[in-house]
CSV table of C-alpha atoms and ligand atoms in Angstrom, one decimal:
chain,number,residue,atom,x,y,z
A,5,MET,CA,103.2,59.5,90.7
A,6,GLU,CA,106.8,59.0,89.7
A,7,SER,CA,108.5,59.0,86.4
A,8,LYS,CA,111.0,56.1,86.3
A,9,THR,CA,113.0,57.7,83.6
A,10,LEU,CA,115.1,60.8,84.4
A,11,PRO,CA,114.4,63.4,81.8
A,12,SER,CA,117.1,66.1,81.7
A,13,SER,CA,114.9,69.1,81.4
A,14,ALA,CA,111.6,70.5,82.5
A,15,ALA,CA,110.7,70.6,78.8
A,16,GLU,CA,111.1,66.8,78.3
A,17,HIS,CA,109.4,66.2,81.7
A,18,ALA,CA,106.3,68.3,80.6
A,19,GLU,CA,106.0,66.0,77.6
A,20,LEU,CA,105.7,62.8,79.7
A,21,PRO,CA,102.3,61.3,78.9
A,22,VAL,CA,101.7,60.5,82.5
A,23,TYR,CA,100.9,64.2,83.1
A,24,ASN,CA,98.5,64.7,80.2
A,25,LYS,CA,95.3,63.8,82.1
A,26,LEU,CA,96.1,65.2,85.5
A,27,HIS,CA,94.3,68.3,87.0
A,28,ALA,CA,96.3,71.3,88.2
A,29,SER,CA,95.6,70.5,91.9
A,30,THR,CA,97.1,67.0,91.4
A,31,LEU,CA,100.1,68.4,89.5
A,32,ALA,CA,100.8,70.8,92.3
A,33,ILE,CA,101.4,67.7,94.4
A,34,HIS,CA,102.8,65.1,92.0
A,35,GLY,CA,104.1,67.2,89.1
A,36,GLY,CA,107.8,67.0,88.5
A,37,HIS,CA,108.5,64.3,91.0
A,38,GLN,CA,111.2,61.8,90.1
A,39,ALA,CA,112.0,58.4,91.6
A,40,ASN,CA,114.9,58.5,94.0
A,41,GLU,CA,117.3,55.9,95.2
A,42,HIS,CA,115.5,55.1,98.5
A,43,GLY,CA,112.0,55.7,97.4
A,44,ALA,CA,111.6,58.7,99.7
A,45,LEU,CA,108.1,60.0,99.4
A,46,VAL,CA,109.3,63.6,99.9
A,47,THR,CA,111.8,65.0,97.5
A,48,PRO,CA,115.3,64.7,99.0
A,49,LEU,CA,117.0,68.0,99.9
A,50,HIS,CA,120.3,68.1,97.9
A,51,GLN,CA,121.9,70.8,100.1
A,52,SER,CA,125.2,70.6,98.2
A,53,ALA,CA,127.0,73.4,96.4
A,54,THR,CA,128.9,71.0,94.1
A,55,PHE,CA,128.6,67.5,92.6
A,56,ALA,CA,131.4,65.0,92.3
A,57,PHE,CA,132.3,63.5,88.9
A,58,ASP,CA,133.2,59.8,88.6
A,59,ASN,CA,136.3,60.7,86.6
A,60,ALA,CA,137.8,63.6,84.7
A,61,GLU,CA,136.2,62.5,81.4
A,62,GLN,CA,132.8,62.7,83.0
A,63,GLY,CA,133.5,66.2,84.4
A,64,GLY,CA,134.6,67.3,81.0
A,65,ALA,CA,131.5,65.8,79.3
A,66,ARG,CA,129.2,67.6,81.7
A,67,PHE,CA,130.9,70.9,81.1
A,68,ALA,CA,130.8,70.4,77.4
A,69,GLY,CA,127.0,69.6,77.7
A,70,ASP,CA,127.6,66.2,76.1
A,71,GLN,CA,126.3,64.4,79.2
A,72,PRO,CA,123.3,65.2,81.5
A,73,GLY,CA,124.1,65.6,85.2
A,74,TYR,CA,124.8,68.3,87.8
A,75,ILE,CA,128.0,70.3,88.1
A,76,TYR,CA,127.5,73.2,90.6
A,77,THR,CA,124.3,74.5,92.2
A,78,ARG,CA,124.4,77.9,90.6
A,79,LEU,CA,124.0,76.0,87.3
A,80,GLY,CA,121.4,73.6,88.6
A,81,ASN,CA,120.4,71.4,91.5
A,82,PRO,CA,118.2,68.3,91.7
A,83,THR,CA,115.9,69.7,94.4
A,84,THR,CA,115.6,73.0,92.6
A,85,ALA,CA,115.0,71.2,89.3
A,86,GLU,CA,112.0,69.4,90.8
A,87,LEU,CA,110.4,72.8,91.7
A,88,GLU,CA,111.2,74.1,88.2
A,89,ARG,CA,109.6,71.0,86.6
A,90,LYS,CA,106.5,71.4,88.7
A,91,MET,CA,106.1,75.1,88.0
A,92,ALA,CA,106.7,74.5,84.2
A,93,LEU,CA,103.9,71.9,84.2
A,94,LEU,CA,101.5,74.1,86.1
A,95,GLU,CA,102.1,77.2,83.9
A,96,GLY,CA,102.1,75.2,80.7
A,97,ALA,CA,105.6,76.3,80.0
A,98,GLU,CA,108.5,74.5,78.3
A,99,ASP,CA,110.8,75.4,81.2
A,100,ALA,CA,111.1,77.3,84.5
A,101,ALA,CA,113.8,78.8,86.6
A,102,ALA,CA,113.7,79.3,90.4
A,103,THR,CA,115.4,82.4,91.7
A,104,ALA,CA,116.6,83.9,95.0
A,105,SER,CA,113.6,86.3,95.3
A,106,GLY,CA,110.7,87.6,93.3
A,107,MET,CA,112.8,90.6,92.4
A,108,ALA,CA,115.6,88.2,91.1
A,109,ALA,CA,112.9,86.7,88.9
A,110,VAL,CA,111.7,90.1,87.6
A,111,SER,CA,115.3,91.4,87.0
A,112,SER,CA,116.4,88.1,85.4
A,113,ALA,CA,113.4,88.0,83.1
A,114,LEU,CA,113.9,91.7,82.0
A,115,LEU,CA,117.6,91.3,81.5
A,116,THR,CA,117.1,88.3,79.4
A,117,HIS,CA,115.4,90.5,76.8
A,118,LEU,CA,116.8,94.0,77.3
A,119,GLN,CA,120.1,95.7,76.8
A,120,ALA,CA,121.4,99.3,76.6
A,121,GLY,CA,119.5,101.3,74.0
A,122,ASP,CA,116.3,99.2,74.4
A,123,HIS,CA,113.0,100.5,75.8
A,124,ILE,CA,110.3,98.8,77.9
A,125,VAL,CA,106.6,99.7,78.3
A,126,ALA,CA,105.2,98.8,81.7
A,127,SER,CA,102.1,99.4,83.7
A,128,ASN,CA,102.3,102.4,86.0
A,129,ALA,CA,100.6,100.4,88.7
A,130,ILE,CA,103.2,97.8,89.6
A,131,TYR,CA,105.0,96.3,92.6
A,132,GLY,CA,107.2,99.0,94.2
A,133,CYS,CA,110.6,97.4,93.7
A,134,SER,CA,109.7,96.5,90.1
A,135,PHE,CA,108.9,100.2,89.6
A,136,ALA,CA,112.3,101.1,91.1
A,137,LEU,CA,114.1,98.4,89.0
A,138,ILE,CA,112.6,99.6,85.8
A,139,THR,CA,112.8,103.4,86.3
A,140,THR,CA,116.1,103.6,88.3
A,141,GLN,CA,118.3,100.5,87.9
A,142,LEU,CA,117.5,99.6,84.2
A,143,ASN,CA,117.7,103.3,83.4
A,144,ARG,CA,121.2,103.4,84.8
A,145,LEU,CA,122.1,100.6,82.4
A,146,GLY,CA,120.8,102.6,79.4
A,147,ILE,CA,117.4,100.9,79.2
A,148,ARG,CA,114.6,103.5,79.0
A,149,SER,CA,111.0,103.0,80.1
A,150,THR,CA,107.5,104.4,79.7
A,151,LEU,CA,105.0,103.6,82.4
A,152,VAL,CA,101.3,103.9,81.4
A,153,ASP,CA,97.9,103.1,82.6
A,154,PHE,CA,97.2,99.5,81.3
A,155,ASN,CA,93.4,100.2,81.6
A,156,ASN,CA,94.0,102.4,78.6
A,157,MET,CA,95.1,100.2,75.6
A,158,PRO,CA,95.4,103.1,73.2
A,159,ALA,CA,97.8,104.7,75.7
A,160,VAL,CA,99.8,101.5,75.8
A,161,THR,CA,100.1,101.3,72.0
A,162,ALA,CA,101.1,105.0,71.9
A,163,ALA,CA,103.9,104.4,74.4
A,164,ILE,CA,105.6,101.9,72.0
A,165,GLU,CA,108.8,103.2,70.3
A,166,PRO,CA,111.0,101.7,67.6
A,167,THR,CA,113.4,100.4,70.3
A,168,THR,CA,110.7,98.9,72.5
A,169,LYS,CA,111.4,95.2,73.2
A,170,VAL,CA,109.3,94.3,76.2
A,171,ILE,CA,105.8,94.9,77.5
A,172,PHE,CA,105.4,94.2,81.3
A,173,CYS,CA,102.6,94.2,83.8
A,174,GLU,CA,101.1,92.3,86.8
A,175,THR,CA,97.4,91.5,87.2
A,176,PRO,CA,95.6,91.9,89.5
A,177,VAL,CA,97.8,94.7,90.9
A,178,ASN,CA,98.1,96.7,94.2
A,179,PRO,CA,96.7,98.8,95.6
A,180,HIS,CA,93.2,98.7,94.1
A,181,LEU,CA,93.4,95.1,92.6
A,182,ASP,CA,93.0,96.5,89.1
A,183,VAL,CA,92.8,93.7,86.5
A,184,PHE,CA,94.3,94.2,83.1
A,185,ASP,CA,93.2,92.5,79.8
A,186,ILE,CA,96.0,89.9,79.1
A,187,ARG,CA,94.5,89.0,75.7
A,188,ALA,CA,94.6,92.7,74.6
A,189,ILE,CA,98.2,93.0,75.9
A,190,VAL,CA,99.2,89.9,74.0
A,191,ALA,CA,97.6,91.3,70.8
A,192,ILE,CA,99.7,94.5,71.1
A,193,ALA,CA,102.8,92.4,71.8
A,194,LYS,CA,102.3,90.3,68.7
A,195,GLN,CA,101.5,93.3,66.5
A,196,TYR,CA,104.7,95.2,67.5
A,197,ASP,CA,106.9,92.1,68.0
A,198,LEU,CA,107.4,92.6,71.7
A,199,VAL,CA,108.2,90.1,74.4
A,200,SER,CA,105.2,90.1,76.8
A,201,ILE,CA,105.9,89.4,80.5
A,202,VAL,CA,103.3,89.1,83.2
A,203,ASP,CA,103.8,88.9,87.0
A,204,ASN,CA,101.4,86.2,88.1
A,205,THR,CA,102.2,86.4,91.9
A,206,PHE,CA,98.7,87.3,93.1
A,207,MET,CA,97.0,84.5,91.1
A,208,THR,CA,99.4,81.5,90.9
A,209,PRO,CA,99.0,79.1,87.9
A,210,LEU,CA,96.0,77.6,89.7
A,211,LEU,CA,93.9,80.7,89.2
A,212,GLN,CA,95.4,82.2,86.1
A,213,GLN,CA,97.7,80.9,83.2
A,214,PRO,CA,99.0,83.8,81.2
A,215,LEU,CA,101.1,81.6,78.9
A,216,ALA,CA,97.9,79.9,77.7
A,217,LEU,CA,96.6,83.4,76.7
A,218,GLY,CA,99.7,84.0,74.6
A,219,VAL,CA,102.1,85.7,77.1
A,220,ASP,CA,105.8,84.9,76.5
A,221,MET,CA,107.1,84.8,80.1
A,222,VAL,CA,105.5,84.5,83.6
A,223,ILE,CA,107.1,85.7,86.8
A,224,HIS,CA,106.2,84.8,90.4
A,225,SER,CA,107.3,85.9,93.8
A,226,ALA,CA,107.3,82.4,95.3
A,227,THR,CA,107.5,84.2,98.7
A,228,LYS,CA,103.8,84.6,98.5
A,229,TYR,CA,101.1,81.9,97.7
A,230,LEU,CA,103.4,79.3,96.1
A,231,ASN,CA,105.4,78.8,99.4
A,232,GLY,CA,102.5,80.0,101.4
A,233,HIS,CA,104.0,79.8,104.9
A,234,GLY,CA,105.9,83.1,105.2
A,235,ASP,CA,109.3,81.5,105.7
A,236,VAL,CA,111.0,81.9,102.3
A,237,ILE,CA,112.0,84.6,99.9
A,238,ALA,CA,112.1,83.2,96.4
A,239,GLY,CA,110.9,83.6,92.8
A,240,ILE,CA,110.1,81.7,89.6
A,241,VAL,CA,110.2,82.5,85.9
A,242,CYS,CA,108.5,80.3,83.3
A,243,GLY,CA,108.8,80.6,79.5
A,244,ASN,CA,109.8,78.8,76.3
A,245,ARG,CA,113.0,76.8,76.0
A,246,GLU,CA,114.9,79.4,74.1
A,247,HIS,CA,114.1,82.2,76.5
A,248,MET,CA,114.7,80.1,79.6
A,249,THR,CA,118.0,78.7,78.4
A,250,ARG,CA,119.3,82.3,78.1
A,251,LEU,CA,117.9,83.2,81.4
A,252,LYS,CA,119.4,80.2,83.2
A,253,TYR,CA,122.7,79.7,81.5
A,254,GLU,CA,123.6,83.4,80.9
A,255,ILE,CA,121.7,85.8,83.2
A,256,LEU,CA,121.2,83.6,86.3
A,257,LYS,CA,124.7,82.0,85.8
A,258,ASP,CA,126.5,85.3,85.6
A,259,PHE,CA,124.4,87.6,87.8
A,260,GLY,CA,124.0,84.8,90.3
A,261,GLY,CA,120.4,85.3,91.7
A,262,VAL,CA,119.8,81.5,92.2
A,263,ILE,CA,117.6,80.0,94.9
A,264,SER,CA,118.9,78.0,97.8
A,265,PRO,CA,118.0,74.3,97.5
A,266,HIS,CA,116.6,74.5,101.0
A,267,ASP,CA,114.2,77.2,100.0
A,268,ALA,CA,113.2,75.2,96.9
A,269,TRP,CA,112.5,72.3,99.1
A,270,LEU,CA,110.3,74.4,101.4
A,271,ILE,CA,108.3,75.7,98.4
A,272,LEU,CA,107.8,72.1,97.1
A,273,ARG,CA,106.3,71.3,100.5
A,274,GLY,CA,104.2,74.4,100.5
A,275,MET,CA,102.9,73.7,97.0
A,276,LYS,CA,101.3,70.4,98.0
A,277,THR,CA,98.6,72.4,99.7
A,278,LEU,CA,98.4,75.2,97.2
A,279,ASP,CA,95.0,74.3,95.8
A,280,VAL,CA,93.3,73.8,99.1
A,281,ARG,CA,94.9,76.9,100.5
A,282,LEU,CA,93.9,79.1,97.6
A,283,GLN,CA,90.3,77.9,97.8
A,284,ARG,CA,90.2,78.9,101.5
A,285,HIS,CA,91.9,82.2,100.7
A,286,CYS,CA,89.4,83.0,98.0
A,287,ASP,CA,86.4,81.9,100.1
A,288,ASN,CA,87.5,84.0,103.1
A,289,ALA,CA,88.3,87.0,100.9
A,290,GLU,CA,84.9,86.8,99.2
A,291,GLN,CA,83.1,86.7,102.5
A,292,LEU,CA,85.2,89.5,104.0
A,293,ALA,CA,84.6,91.7,100.9
A,294,GLN,CA,80.9,91.2,101.3
A,295,TYR,CA,81.0,92.0,105.0
A,296,LEU,CA,83.1,95.2,104.4
A,297,GLN,CA,80.9,96.3,101.5
A,298,ALA,CA,77.8,96.1,103.8
A,299,ASN,CA,79.4,98.0,106.6
A,300,GLN,CA,78.5,101.6,107.3
A,301,ALA,CA,82.1,102.5,108.4
A,302,ILE,CA,83.6,101.5,105.1
A,303,ALA,CA,83.6,103.9,102.1
A,304,LYS,CA,84.7,101.5,99.4
A,305,VAL,CA,85.9,98.0,98.9
A,306,PHE,CA,88.3,96.9,96.1
A,307,TYR,CA,88.0,93.2,95.3
A,308,PRO,CA,87.6,91.8,91.7
A,309,ALA,CA,84.9,89.3,92.8
A,310,LEU,CA,82.6,92.2,93.7
A,311,SER,CA,80.3,93.2,90.7
A,312,SER,CA,81.2,96.9,91.4
A,313,HIS,CA,84.9,96.3,90.8
A,314,GLN,CA,86.7,97.2,87.6
A,315,GLY,CA,88.1,93.6,87.3
A,316,HIS,CA,84.9,91.7,87.7
A,317,ARG,CA,84.3,91.1,84.0
A,318,PHE,CA,87.6,89.1,83.9
A,319,ILE,CA,86.5,86.5,86.4
A,320,GLY,CA,85.9,83.2,84.6
A,321,ARG,CA,87.5,84.4,81.4
A,322,GLN,CA,91.0,85.4,82.4
A,323,MET,CA,91.2,84.4,86.1
A,324,LYS,CA,89.3,81.6,87.8
A,325,ARG,CA,88.7,83.5,91.1
A,326,ALA,CA,89.7,86.8,92.6
A,327,GLY,CA,92.4,85.6,94.9
A,328,GLY,CA,93.1,86.4,98.6
A,329,VAL,CA,94.0,90.1,98.6
A,330,LEU,CA,91.6,93.0,98.9
A,331,ALA,CA,91.7,96.7,99.8
A,332,PHE,CA,89.2,99.1,101.4
A,333,GLU,CA,88.8,102.7,102.4
A,334,LEU,CA,87.6,103.5,105.9
A,335,ILE,CA,85.4,106.5,106.4
A,336,GLY,CA,87.6,109.0,108.2
A,337,ASP,CA,91.1,110.5,108.1
A,338,LEU,CA,94.7,109.1,108.4
A,339,GLN,CA,94.7,109.0,112.2
A,340,HIS,CA,91.4,107.1,112.1
A,341,ALA,CA,92.9,104.5,109.8
A,342,ILE,CA,96.0,104.2,112.0
A,343,ASP,CA,93.9,103.9,115.2
A,344,PHE,CA,91.8,101.2,113.5
A,345,VAL,CA,94.9,99.1,112.6
A,346,ASN,CA,96.2,99.5,116.2
A,347,ARG,CA,93.0,98.2,117.7
A,348,LEU,CA,93.2,94.9,115.7
A,349,THR,CA,94.3,91.9,117.8
A,350,LEU,CA,94.2,88.9,115.5
A,351,LEU,CA,95.1,90.5,112.2
A,352,THR,CA,98.9,91.0,111.9
A,353,ILE,CA,100.3,94.4,110.8
A,354,ALA,CA,102.7,93.3,108.1
A,355,VAL,CA,103.4,93.7,104.4
A,356,SER,CA,103.7,90.6,102.2
A,357,LEU,CA,100.7,88.3,101.2
A,358,GLY,CA,99.7,84.7,100.7
A,359,ASP,CA,100.5,83.5,104.2
A,360,ALA,CA,98.2,81.5,106.6
A,361,GLU,CA,98.0,84.6,108.8
A,362,THR,CA,95.8,87.5,107.8
A,363,LEU,CA,98.1,90.5,107.2
A,364,ILE,CA,97.0,94.1,107.1
A,365,GLN,CA,99.0,97.1,105.9
A,366,HIS,CA,98.4,100.8,105.6
A,367,PRO,CA,99.9,101.9,102.2
A,368,ALA,CA,100.0,105.6,103.0
A,369,SER,CA,102.3,105.1,106.0
A,370,MET,CA,104.0,101.8,104.8
A,371,THR,CA,104.5,100.6,101.2
A,372,HIS,CA,103.7,103.9,99.6
A,373,SER,CA,105.2,106.2,102.2
A,374,PRO,CA,108.1,107.2,99.9
A,375,TYR,CA,105.6,108.9,97.6
A,376,THR,CA,104.8,112.5,98.0
A,377,PRO,CA,101.2,113.2,99.2
A,378,GLN,CA,100.5,114.5,95.7
A,379,ALA,CA,101.9,111.4,94.0
A,380,ARG,CA,99.9,109.2,96.4
A,381,ALA,CA,96.7,111.2,95.5
A,382,GLU,CA,97.4,110.7,91.8
A,383,ALA,CA,97.9,107.0,92.3
A,384,GLY,CA,94.5,106.9,94.2
A,385,ILE,CA,96.2,105.9,97.5
A,386,SER,CA,94.1,107.7,100.0
A,387,ASP,CA,95.1,108.1,103.7
A,388,ASN,CA,92.4,105.7,104.8
A,389,LEU,CA,93.2,102.9,102.3
A,390,LEU,CA,94.0,99.6,103.9
A,391,ARG,CA,95.3,96.4,102.2
A,392,ILE,CA,94.5,92.9,103.6
A,393,SER,CA,96.0,89.6,102.6
A,394,VAL,CA,93.2,87.4,103.8
A,395,GLY,CA,94.6,84.3,105.6
A,396,LEU,CA,93.4,80.8,106.3
A,397,GLU,CA,91.8,81.5,109.8
A,398,ASP,CA,88.1,81.0,110.4
A,399,ILE,CA,86.4,83.8,108.6
A,400,ASN,CA,84.2,84.5,111.6
A,401,ASP,CA,87.3,85.3,113.7
A,402,ILE,CA,88.7,87.6,111.0
A,403,ILE,CA,85.4,89.5,110.8
A,404,ALA,CA,85.0,89.6,114.6
A,405,ASP,CA,88.5,91.3,115.0
A,406,ILE,CA,87.7,93.9,112.3
A,407,GLU,CA,84.3,94.5,113.8
A,408,GLN,CA,85.7,95.2,117.3
A,409,ALA,CA,88.3,97.5,115.8
A,410,LEU,CA,85.8,99.5,113.8
A,411,VAL,CA,84.0,100.9,116.9
B,527,PLP,C1,106.4,90.5,96.6
B,527,PLP,C2,106.3,90.7,95.1
B,527,PLP,C3,107.4,90.8,94.3
B,527,PLP,C4,108.8,90.7,94.8
B,527,PLP,O1,109.0,89.5,95.4
B,527,PLP,P1,110.2,89.2,96.5
B,527,PLP,O2,110.0,87.7,96.7
B,527,PLP,O3,109.8,90.0,97.7
B,527,PLP,O4,111.5,89.6,95.9
B,527,PLP,C5,107.2,91.0,92.9
B,527,PLP,N1,105.9,91.1,92.5
B,527,PLP,C6,104.8,91.1,93.2
B,527,PLP,C7,103.5,91.2,92.6
B,527,PLP,C8,105.0,90.9,94.6
B,527,PLP,O5,103.9,90.8,95.4
């Protein structure tokens, strides 16, 4: 599936009729691909910092924006552009921007809309570095924040101030996989004229499309499922043409958090299998959740596909499936949880998620160790809580490893 024309932007590309009838799993493979000089099946890697002009007039015309074409990779790169077109198509966005990390995506998106004197309302359950960015770094720049429980919509509304510009959350979110009501958040954003931003990392556009529900901007850590192979740190932002033009040609241009073309190329490779990988991640996680729920050594399992979970009612109406991350509480104390983790032989002790390998981490001693014990208790992070990113291995091997470690 190749477009023979060369549209200059993801927006024009998304309008190509060739994409109208394709399903998301097909778009993840073919979306955004352009014909290239030699007919290479795989997108060429343009590992070049700069691009030569035919003559001075052409260089001048590119700088003036009078002529399409590349100038310098911080301003755009053909390999990166293919990833951006693919992601824009999948999220149903007018445009997308690839960034150096998920945090570069979060910070670029927020800085596109916020300046000194502004205020942001965000979920109090949020990725740890997004929490630090909002409460420490943005605060240092004169941008204030209020963090509230997004399960409680009246509290979200009550947190809005006259200077509030942005409402931000991720769903589902660590550590309990809570799911927030995107439609309700969009309704509040529209009522108070706020820009709504959702971190869609845990779902990918194949399981959840926040823009279709009215969200203004979507963020991803492409480090996770989009790349899927644990060898890249990168991010993506998707949104409308006006927002993305500011993000790309002001924020990313001047703050500089652009992706390496090589990393974009690896993500393009990873995304060809995104749909099949996600199906396996979800199948494995569903089976593991059921096994854990039935096990006498487990106190509680947190996974939105379980009917007992807070997020269950959103499956099918906001998110297609529950994804590949789950958490559970062992019966026992902190040392018991640590001993269990140390007995595992197949599961890898590591943070991150969305890789082929099943990864397990212990929030109390790892991701949430900077919290005081009291703050951890308030956030519901018990000493025996464990988080698993369920990988692509045979589910019987994953369960067997957990079973032998539970004794
Ligand atoms: C990992 C992650 C991030 C940060 O992404 P990096 O690629 O590590 O910078 C942001 N949000 C969520 C939900 C994440 O899981």
